[in-house]
mmCIF file of C-alpha atoms and ligand atoms in Angstrom:
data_model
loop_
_atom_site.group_PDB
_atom_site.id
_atom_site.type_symbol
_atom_site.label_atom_id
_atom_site.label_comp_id
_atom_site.label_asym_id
_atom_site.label_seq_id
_atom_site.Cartn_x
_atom_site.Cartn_y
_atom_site.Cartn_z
ATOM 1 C CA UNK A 1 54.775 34.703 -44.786
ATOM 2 C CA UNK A 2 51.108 34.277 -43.247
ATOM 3 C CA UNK A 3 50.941 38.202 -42.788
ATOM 4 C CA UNK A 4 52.109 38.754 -46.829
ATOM 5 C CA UNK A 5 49.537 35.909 -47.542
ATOM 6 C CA UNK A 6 46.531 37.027 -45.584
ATOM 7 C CA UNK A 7 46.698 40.503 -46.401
ATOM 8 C CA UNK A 8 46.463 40.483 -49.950
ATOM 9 C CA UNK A 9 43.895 37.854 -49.917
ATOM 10 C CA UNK A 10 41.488 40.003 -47.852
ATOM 11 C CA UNK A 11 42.277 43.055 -49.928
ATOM 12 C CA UNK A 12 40.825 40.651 -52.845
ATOM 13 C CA UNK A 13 37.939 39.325 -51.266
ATOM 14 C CA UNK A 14 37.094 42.711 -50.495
ATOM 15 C CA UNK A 15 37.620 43.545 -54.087
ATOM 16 C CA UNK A 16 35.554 40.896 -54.911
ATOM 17 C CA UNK A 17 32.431 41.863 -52.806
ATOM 18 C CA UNK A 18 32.440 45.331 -54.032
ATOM 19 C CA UNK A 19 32.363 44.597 -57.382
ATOM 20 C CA UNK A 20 30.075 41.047 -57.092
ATOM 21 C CA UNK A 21 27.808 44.358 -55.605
ATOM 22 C CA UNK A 22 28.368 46.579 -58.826
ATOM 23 C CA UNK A 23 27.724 44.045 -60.914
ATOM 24 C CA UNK A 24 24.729 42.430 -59.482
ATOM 25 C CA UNK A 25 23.415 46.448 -58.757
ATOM 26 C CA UNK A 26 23.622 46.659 -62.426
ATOM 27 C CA UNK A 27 21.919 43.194 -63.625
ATOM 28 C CA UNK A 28 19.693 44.312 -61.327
ATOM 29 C CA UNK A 29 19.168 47.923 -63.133
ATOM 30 C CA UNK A 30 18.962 46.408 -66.753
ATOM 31 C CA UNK A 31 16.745 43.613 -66.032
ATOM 32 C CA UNK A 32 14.040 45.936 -64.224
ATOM 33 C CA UNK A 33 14.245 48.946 -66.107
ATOM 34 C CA UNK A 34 12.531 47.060 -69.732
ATOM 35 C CA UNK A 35 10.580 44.936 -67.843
ATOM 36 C CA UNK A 36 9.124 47.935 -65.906
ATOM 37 C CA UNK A 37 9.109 49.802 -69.289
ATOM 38 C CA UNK A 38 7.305 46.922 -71.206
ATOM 39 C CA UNK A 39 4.685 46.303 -68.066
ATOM 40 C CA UNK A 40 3.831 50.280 -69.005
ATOM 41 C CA UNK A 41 3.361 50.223 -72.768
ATOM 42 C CA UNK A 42 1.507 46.830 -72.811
ATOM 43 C CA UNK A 43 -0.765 48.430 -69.936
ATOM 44 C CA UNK A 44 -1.591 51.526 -71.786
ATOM 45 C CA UNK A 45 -2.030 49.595 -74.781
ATOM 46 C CA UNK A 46 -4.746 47.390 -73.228
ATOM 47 C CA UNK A 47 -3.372 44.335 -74.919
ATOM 48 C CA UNK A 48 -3.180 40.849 -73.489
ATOM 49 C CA UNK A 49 0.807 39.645 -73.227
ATOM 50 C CA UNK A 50 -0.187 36.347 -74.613
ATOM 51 C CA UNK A 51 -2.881 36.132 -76.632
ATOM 52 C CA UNK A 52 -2.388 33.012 -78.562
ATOM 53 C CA UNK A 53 -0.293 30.104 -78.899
ATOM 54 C CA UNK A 54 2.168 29.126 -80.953
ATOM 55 C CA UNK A 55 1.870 27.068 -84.289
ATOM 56 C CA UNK A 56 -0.619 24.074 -83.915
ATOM 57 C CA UNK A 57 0.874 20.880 -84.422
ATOM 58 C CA UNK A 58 1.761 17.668 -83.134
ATOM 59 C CA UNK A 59 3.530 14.959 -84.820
ATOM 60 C CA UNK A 60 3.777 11.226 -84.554
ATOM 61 C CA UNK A 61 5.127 8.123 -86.283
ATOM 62 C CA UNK A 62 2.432 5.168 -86.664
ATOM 63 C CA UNK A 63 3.949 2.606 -88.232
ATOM 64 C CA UNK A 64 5.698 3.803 -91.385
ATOM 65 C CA UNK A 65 3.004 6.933 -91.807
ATOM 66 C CA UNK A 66 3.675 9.992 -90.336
ATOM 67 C CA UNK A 67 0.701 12.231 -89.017
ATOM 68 C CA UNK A 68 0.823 15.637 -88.328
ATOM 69 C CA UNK A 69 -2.230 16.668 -86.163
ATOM 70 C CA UNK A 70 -2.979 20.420 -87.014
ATOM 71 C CA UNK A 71 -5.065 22.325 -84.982
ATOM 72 C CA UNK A 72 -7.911 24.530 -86.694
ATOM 73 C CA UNK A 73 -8.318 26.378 -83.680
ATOM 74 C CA UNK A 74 -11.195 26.361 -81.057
ATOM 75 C CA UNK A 75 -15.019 26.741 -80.328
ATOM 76 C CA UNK A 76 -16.747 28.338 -77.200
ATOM 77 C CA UNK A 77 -20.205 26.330 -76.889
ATOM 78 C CA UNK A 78 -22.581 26.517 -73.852
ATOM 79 C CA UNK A 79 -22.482 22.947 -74.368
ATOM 80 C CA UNK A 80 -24.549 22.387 -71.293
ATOM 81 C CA UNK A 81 -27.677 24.190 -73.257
ATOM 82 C CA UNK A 82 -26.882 21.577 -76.172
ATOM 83 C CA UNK A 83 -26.099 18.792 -74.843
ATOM 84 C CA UNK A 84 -28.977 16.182 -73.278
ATOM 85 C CA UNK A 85 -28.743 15.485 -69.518
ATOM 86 C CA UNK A 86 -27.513 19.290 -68.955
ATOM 87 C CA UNK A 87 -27.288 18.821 -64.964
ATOM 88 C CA UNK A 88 -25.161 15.987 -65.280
ATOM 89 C CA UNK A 89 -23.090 18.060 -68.079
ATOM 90 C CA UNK A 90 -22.586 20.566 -65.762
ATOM 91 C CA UNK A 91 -22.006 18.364 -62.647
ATOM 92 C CA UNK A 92 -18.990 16.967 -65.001
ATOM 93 C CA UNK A 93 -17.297 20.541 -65.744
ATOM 94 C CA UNK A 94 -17.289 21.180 -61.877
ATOM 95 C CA UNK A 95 -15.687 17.890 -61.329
ATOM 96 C CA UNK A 96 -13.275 18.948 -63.880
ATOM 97 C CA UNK A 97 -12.844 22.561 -62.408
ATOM 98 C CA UNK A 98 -13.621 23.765 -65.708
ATOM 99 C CA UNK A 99 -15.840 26.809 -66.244
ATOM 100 C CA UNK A 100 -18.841 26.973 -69.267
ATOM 101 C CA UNK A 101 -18.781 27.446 -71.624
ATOM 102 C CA UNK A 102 -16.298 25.294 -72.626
ATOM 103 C CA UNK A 103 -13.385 25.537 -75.108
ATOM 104 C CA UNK A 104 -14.035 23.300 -77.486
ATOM 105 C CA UNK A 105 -10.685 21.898 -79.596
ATOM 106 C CA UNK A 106 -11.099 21.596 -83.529
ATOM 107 C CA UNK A 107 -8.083 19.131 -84.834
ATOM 108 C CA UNK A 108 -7.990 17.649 -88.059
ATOM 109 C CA UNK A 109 -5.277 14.665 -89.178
ATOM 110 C CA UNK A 110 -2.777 14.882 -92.239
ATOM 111 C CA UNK A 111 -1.429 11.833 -92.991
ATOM 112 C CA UNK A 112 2.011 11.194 -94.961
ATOM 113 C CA UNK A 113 1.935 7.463 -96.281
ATOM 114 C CA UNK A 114 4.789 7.957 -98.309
ATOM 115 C CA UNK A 115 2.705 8.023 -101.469
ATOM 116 C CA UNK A 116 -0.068 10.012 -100.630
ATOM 117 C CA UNK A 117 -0.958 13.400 -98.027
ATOM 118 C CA UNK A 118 -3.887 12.439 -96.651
ATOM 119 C CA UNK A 119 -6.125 15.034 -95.191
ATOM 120 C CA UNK A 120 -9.036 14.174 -92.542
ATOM 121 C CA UNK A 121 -11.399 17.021 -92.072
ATOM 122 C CA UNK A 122 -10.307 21.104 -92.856
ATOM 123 C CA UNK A 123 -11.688 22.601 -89.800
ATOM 124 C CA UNK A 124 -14.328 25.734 -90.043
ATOM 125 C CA UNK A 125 -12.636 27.845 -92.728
ATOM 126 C CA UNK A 126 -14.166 31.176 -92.545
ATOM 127 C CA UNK A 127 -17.520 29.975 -91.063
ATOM 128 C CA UNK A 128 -17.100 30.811 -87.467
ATOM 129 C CA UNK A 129 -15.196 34.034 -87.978
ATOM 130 C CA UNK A 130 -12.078 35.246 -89.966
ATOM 131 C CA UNK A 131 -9.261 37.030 -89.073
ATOM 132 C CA UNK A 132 -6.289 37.158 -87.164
ATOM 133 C CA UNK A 133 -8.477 37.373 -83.642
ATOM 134 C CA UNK A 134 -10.726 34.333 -84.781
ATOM 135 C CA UNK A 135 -10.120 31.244 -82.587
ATOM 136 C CA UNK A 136 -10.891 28.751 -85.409
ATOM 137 C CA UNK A 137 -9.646 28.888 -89.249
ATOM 138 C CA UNK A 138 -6.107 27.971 -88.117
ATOM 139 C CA UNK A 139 -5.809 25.400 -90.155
ATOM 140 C CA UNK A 140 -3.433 26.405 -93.697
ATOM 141 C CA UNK A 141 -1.099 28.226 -91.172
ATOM 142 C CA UNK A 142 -0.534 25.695 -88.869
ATOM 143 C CA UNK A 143 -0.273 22.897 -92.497
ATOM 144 C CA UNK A 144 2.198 25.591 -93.357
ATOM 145 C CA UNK A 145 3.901 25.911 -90.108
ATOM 146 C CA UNK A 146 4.477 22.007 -90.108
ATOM 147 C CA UNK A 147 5.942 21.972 -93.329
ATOM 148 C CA UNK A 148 3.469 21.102 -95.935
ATOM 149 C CA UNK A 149 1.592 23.303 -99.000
ATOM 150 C CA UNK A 150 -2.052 23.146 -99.465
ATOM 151 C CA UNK A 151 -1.531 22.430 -103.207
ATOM 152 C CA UNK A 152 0.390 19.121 -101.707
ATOM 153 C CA UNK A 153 -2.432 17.490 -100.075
ATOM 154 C CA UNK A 154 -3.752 14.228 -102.656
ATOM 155 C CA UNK A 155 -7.092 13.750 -100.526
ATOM 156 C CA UNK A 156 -9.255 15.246 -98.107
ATOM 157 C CA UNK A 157 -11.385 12.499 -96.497
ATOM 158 C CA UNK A 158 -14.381 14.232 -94.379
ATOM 159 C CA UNK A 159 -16.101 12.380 -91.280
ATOM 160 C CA UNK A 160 -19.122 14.498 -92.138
ATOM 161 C CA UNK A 161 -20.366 17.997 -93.695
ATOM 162 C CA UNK A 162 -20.688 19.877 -90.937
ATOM 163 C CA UNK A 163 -19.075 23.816 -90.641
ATOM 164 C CA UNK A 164 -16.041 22.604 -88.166
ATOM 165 C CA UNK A 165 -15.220 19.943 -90.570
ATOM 166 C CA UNK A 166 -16.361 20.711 -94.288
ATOM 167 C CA UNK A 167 -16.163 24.542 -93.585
ATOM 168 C CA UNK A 168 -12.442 24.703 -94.196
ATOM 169 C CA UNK A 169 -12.410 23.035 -98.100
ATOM 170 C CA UNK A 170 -12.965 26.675 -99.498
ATOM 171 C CA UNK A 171 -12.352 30.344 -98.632
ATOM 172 C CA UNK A 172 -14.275 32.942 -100.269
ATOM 173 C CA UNK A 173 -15.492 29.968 -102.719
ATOM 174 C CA UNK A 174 -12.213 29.037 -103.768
ATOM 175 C CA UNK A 175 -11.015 26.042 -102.968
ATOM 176 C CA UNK A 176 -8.215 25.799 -100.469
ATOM 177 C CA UNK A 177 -7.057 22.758 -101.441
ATOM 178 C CA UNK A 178 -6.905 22.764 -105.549
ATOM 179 C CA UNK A 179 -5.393 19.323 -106.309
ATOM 180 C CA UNK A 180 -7.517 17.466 -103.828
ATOM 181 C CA UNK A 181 -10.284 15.232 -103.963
ATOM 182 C CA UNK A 182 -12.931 15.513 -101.564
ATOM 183 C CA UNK A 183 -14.077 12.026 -99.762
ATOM 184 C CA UNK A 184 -17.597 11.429 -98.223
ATOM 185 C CA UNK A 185 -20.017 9.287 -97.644
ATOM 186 C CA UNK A 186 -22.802 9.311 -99.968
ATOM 187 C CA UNK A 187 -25.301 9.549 -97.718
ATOM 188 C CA UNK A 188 -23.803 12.944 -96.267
ATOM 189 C CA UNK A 189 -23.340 14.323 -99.808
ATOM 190 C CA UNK A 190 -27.031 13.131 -100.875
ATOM 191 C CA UNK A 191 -28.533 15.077 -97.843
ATOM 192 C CA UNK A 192 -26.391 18.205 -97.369
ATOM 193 C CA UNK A 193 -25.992 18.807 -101.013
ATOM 194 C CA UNK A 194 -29.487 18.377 -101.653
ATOM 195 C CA UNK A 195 -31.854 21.197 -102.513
ATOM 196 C CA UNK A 196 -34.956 18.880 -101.399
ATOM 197 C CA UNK A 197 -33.716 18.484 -98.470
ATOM 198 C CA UNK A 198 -32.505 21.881 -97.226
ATOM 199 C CA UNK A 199 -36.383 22.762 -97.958
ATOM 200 C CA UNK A 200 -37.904 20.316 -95.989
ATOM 201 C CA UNK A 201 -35.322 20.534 -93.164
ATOM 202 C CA UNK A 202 -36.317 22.411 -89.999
ATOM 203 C CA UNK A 203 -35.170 26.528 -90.323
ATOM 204 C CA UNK A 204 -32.774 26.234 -87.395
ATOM 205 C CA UNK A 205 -30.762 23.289 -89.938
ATOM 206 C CA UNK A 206 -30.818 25.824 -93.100
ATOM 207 C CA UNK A 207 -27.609 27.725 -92.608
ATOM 208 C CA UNK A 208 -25.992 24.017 -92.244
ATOM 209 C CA UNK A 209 -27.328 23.200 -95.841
ATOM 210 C CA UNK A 210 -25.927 26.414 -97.290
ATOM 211 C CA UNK A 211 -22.416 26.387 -95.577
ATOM 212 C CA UNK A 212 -22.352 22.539 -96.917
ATOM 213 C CA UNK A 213 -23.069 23.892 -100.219
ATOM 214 C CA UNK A 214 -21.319 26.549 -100.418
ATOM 215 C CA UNK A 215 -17.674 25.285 -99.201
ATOM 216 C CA UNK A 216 -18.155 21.350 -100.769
ATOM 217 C CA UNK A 217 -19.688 22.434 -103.715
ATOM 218 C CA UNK A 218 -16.532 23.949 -105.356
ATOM 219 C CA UNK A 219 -14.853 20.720 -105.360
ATOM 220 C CA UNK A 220 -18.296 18.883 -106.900
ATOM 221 C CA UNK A 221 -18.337 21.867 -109.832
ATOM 222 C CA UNK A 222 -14.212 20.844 -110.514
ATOM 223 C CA UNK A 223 -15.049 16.926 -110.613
ATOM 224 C CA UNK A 224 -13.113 16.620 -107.857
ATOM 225 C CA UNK A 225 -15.851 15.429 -105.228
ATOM 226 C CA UNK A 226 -15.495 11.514 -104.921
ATOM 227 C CA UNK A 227 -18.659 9.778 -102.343
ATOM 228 C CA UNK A 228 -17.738 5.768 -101.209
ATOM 229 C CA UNK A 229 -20.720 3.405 -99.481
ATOM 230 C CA UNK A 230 -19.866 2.465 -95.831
ATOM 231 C CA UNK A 231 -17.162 0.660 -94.842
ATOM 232 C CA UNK A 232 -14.247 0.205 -97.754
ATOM 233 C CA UNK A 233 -10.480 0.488 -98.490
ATOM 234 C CA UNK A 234 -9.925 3.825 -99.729
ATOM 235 C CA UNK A 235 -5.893 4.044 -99.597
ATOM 236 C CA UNK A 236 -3.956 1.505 -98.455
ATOM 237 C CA UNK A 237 -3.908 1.411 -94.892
ATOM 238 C CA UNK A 238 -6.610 3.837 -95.219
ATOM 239 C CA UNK A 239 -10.422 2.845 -94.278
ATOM 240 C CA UNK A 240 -13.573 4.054 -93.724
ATOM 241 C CA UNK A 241 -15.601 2.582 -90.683
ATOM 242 C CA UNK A 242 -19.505 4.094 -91.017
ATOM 243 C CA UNK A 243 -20.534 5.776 -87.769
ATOM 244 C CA UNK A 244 -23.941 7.123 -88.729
ATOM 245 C CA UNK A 245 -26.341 9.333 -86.621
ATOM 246 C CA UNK A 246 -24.730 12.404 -85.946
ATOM 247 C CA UNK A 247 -25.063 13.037 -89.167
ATOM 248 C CA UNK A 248 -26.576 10.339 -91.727
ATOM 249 C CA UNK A 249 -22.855 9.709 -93.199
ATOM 250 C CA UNK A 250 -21.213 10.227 -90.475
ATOM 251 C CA UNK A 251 -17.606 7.917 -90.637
ATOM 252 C CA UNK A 252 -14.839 7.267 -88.754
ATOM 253 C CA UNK A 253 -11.418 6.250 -90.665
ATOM 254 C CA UNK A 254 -9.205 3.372 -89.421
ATOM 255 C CA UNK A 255 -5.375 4.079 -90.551
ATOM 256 C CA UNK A 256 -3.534 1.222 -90.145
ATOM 257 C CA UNK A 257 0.602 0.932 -90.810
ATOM 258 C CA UNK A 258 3.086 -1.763 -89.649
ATOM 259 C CA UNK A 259 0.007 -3.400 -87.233
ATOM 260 C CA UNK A 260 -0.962 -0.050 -85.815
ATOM 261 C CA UNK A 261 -3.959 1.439 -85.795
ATOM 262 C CA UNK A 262 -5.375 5.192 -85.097
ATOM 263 C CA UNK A 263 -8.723 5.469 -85.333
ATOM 264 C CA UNK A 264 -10.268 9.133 -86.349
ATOM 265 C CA UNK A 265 -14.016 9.037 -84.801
ATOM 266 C CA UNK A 266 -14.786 13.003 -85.951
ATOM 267 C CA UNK A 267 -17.609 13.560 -83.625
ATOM 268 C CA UNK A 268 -18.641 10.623 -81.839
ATOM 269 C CA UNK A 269 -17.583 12.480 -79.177
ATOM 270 C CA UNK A 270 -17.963 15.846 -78.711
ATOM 271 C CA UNK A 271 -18.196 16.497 -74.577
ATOM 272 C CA UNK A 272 -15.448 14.222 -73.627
ATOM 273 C CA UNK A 273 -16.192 15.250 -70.191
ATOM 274 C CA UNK A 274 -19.397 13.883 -69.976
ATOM 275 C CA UNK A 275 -20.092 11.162 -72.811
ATOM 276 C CA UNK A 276 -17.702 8.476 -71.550
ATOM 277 C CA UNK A 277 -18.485 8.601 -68.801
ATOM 278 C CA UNK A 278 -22.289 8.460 -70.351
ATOM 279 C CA UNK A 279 -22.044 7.523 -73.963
ATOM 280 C CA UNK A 280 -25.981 7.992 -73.963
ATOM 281 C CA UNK A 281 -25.686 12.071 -73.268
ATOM 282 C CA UNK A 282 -26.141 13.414 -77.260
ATOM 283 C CA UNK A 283 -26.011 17.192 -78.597
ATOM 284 C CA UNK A 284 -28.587 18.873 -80.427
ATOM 285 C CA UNK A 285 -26.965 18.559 -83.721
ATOM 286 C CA UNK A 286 -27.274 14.799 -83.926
ATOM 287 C CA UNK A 287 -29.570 14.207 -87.031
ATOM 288 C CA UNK A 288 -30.352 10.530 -85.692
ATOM 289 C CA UNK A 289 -29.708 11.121 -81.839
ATOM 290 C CA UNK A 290 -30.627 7.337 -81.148
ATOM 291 C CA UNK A 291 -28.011 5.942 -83.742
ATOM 292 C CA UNK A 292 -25.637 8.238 -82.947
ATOM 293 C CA UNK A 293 -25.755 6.452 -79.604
ATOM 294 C CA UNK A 294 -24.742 3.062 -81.182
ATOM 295 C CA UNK A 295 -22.473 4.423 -82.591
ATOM 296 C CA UNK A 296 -20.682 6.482 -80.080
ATOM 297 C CA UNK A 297 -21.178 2.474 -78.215
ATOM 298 C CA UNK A 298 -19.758 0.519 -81.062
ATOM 299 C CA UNK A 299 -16.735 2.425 -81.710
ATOM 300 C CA UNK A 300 -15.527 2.682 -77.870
ATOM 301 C CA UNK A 301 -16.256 -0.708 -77.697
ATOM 302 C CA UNK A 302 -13.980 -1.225 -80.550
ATOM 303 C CA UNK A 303 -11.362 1.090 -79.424
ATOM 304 C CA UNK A 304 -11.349 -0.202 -75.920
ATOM 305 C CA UNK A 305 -10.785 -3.771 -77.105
ATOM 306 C CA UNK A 306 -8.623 -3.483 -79.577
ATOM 307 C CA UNK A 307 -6.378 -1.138 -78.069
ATOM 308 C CA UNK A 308 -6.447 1.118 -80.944
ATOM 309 C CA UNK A 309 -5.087 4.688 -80.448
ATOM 310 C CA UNK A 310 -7.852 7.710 -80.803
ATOM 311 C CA UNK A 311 -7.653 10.757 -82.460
ATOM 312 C CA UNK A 312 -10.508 12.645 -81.712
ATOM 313 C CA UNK A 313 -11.798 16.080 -83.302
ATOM 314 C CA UNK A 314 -13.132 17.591 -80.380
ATOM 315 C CA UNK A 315 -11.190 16.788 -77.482
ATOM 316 C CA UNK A 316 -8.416 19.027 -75.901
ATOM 317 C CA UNK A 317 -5.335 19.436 -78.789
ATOM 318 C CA UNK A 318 -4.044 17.010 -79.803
ATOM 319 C CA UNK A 319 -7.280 14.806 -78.999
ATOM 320 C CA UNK A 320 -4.875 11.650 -79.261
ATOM 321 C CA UNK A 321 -5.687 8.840 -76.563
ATOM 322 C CA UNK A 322 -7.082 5.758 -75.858
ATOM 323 C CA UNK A 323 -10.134 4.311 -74.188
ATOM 324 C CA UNK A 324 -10.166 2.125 -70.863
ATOM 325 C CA UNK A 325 -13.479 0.272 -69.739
ATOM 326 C CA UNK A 326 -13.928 2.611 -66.457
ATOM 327 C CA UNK A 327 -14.067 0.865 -63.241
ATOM 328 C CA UNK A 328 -16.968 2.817 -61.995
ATOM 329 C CA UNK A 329 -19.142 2.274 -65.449
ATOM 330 C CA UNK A 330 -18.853 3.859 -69.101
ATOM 331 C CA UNK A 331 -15.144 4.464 -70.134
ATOM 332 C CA UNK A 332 -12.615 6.682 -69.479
ATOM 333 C CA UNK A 333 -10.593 8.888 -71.798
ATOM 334 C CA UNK A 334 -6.848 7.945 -71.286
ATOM 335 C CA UNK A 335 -4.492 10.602 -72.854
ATOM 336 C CA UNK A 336 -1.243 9.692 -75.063
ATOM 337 C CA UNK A 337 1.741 11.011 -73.624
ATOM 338 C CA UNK A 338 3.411 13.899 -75.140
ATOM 339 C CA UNK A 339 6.596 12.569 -76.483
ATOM 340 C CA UNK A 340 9.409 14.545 -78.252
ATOM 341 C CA UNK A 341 9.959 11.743 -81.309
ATOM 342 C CA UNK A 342 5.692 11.108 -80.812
ATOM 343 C CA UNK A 343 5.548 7.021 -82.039
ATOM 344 C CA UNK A 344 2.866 5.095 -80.320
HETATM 345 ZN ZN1 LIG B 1 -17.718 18.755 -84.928
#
């Protein structure tokens, strides 16, 4: 009996190894032969593997609103040779064992209340380059990609004229959004519209004044460009908080559902890196670089003590976070957690 036994079972362990061999030689064959062969092709080609990431958006429940944060894209900026305090700018992207110039995130907010698609700033458009190798102008694919039309979207609300925000209202001077109204502060709209004031402004501002012009314009020619006074109700659960200096409209928007609060600052901050920890560092394109200090003040205050969540335009994708009163001095930047079903 134990001879009958063990002698087939060592003539099928035997088997076994032998073809546990063959087939492992082969898995071995197919899996290296493509990968070799696609290593080759993507080498002659001189392409990158990965050039870009996938579809930019991040979702999240606040309350009963749902907002979709949809990435425009990036900016490179030397921000050390725009930004004040340019040693200490750089001392913070060592710290951070990042390199300059830095890779500067452009998100904008779409918000669902249920009634109304809410849009808060469009991103550069066309302004900074077009084309499927631009890093910016992402914006309609990645509104498409989470599920939503242009032609949907009730109101765009705008935390300033300025390319990386205005810029993406119209392509080729059409405008991207056609059944939108435009939302701004009347003091933006009074100075970057103006002709007056594009003359008298210094030459390095001009191209600002015609970009403005030339993207919000469309929607002022339609009727469909609507300017509010600092701080009011504009949808419900929907408010605008005036933030001026960076520009001399600049606002924030407070969206509030179910006693939660996000807070959309635009560009109170635009070197996270460096201006929490020093909310007094500005960047050359403040038009009021001393108010745009109080502000940047005021609203981390705010945010600090009330808790609120952040979503801000410039920090990495999705910019959502909140702010903590930093042991060490300033404040410090304290990221949401990714979450699968996002509700904070
Ligand atoms: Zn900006």
């Amino acid at each position: 009996m134990k001879t009958t036994i063990k002698l087939p079972m060592n003539h099928i362990a035997r088997a076994i190894t032998l073809l546990a061999g063959a087939v492992a030689a082969t898995i071995a064959l197919s899996i290296s032969a493509p990968s070799q062969a696609h290593a080759e092709s993507a080498k002659t080609a001189g392409v990158p593997m990965a050039k870009f990431q996938a579809p930019g958006f991040y979702r999240m429940m606040l309350g009963s609103f749902e907002v979709t944060v949809l990435s425009d894209g990036t900016a490179t900026r030397h921000v050390d040779e725009i930004m004040s305090k340019p040693e200490q700018v750089r001392a913070a992207f060592a710290h951070h064992h990042e390199d300059l110039p830095a890779e500067l995130s452009i998100n904008t907010y779409l918000i669902n209340t249920g009634s109304k698609l809410v849009l808060v700033d469009t991103g550069a458009g066309e302004l900074f380059g077009s084309g499927k190798d631009s890093s910016s102008g992402r914006l309609v694919s990645n509104l498409r990609a989470a599920g939503y039309q242009p032609e949907q979207v009730d109101a765009v609300l705008l935390t300033h004229i300025h390319g990386d925000h205005s810029g993406g209202l119209s392509i080729a001077g059409k405008r991207v959004f056609p059944n939108a109204d435009v939302y701004v502060d009347k003091k933006d709209a009074d100075y970057w519209l103006s002709q007056t004031q594009a003359d008298a402004a210094p030459a390095a501002r001009r191209l600002t004044f015609t970009q403005s012009r030339a993207t919000v314009n469309p929607y002022a020619d339609a009727g469909h460009l609507k300017t509010f006074n600092g701080a009011q109700e504009i949808f419900p659960g929907i408010s605008s908080l005036p933030s001026y200096g960076h520009t001399p409209g600049h606002t924030a928007y407070v969206i509030a559902s179910q006693g939660k609060n996000l807070l959309l600052w635009g560009d109170v901050i635009h070197v996270g890196n460096a201006q929490f920890k020093d909310p007094s560092i500005t960047i050359a394109y403040d038009s009021d670089a001393a108010a745009a200090i109080k502000s940047r003040e005021y609203l981390l205050q705010l945010a600090a003590g009330k808790g609120y969540l952040v979503g801000s335009a410039h920090m990495s994708f999705p910019g959502l976070g909140h702010i903590g009163n930093s042991p060490a001095g300033g404040y410090e930047w304290l990221v949401a957690p990714y979450q699968i079903q996002g509700t904070y």
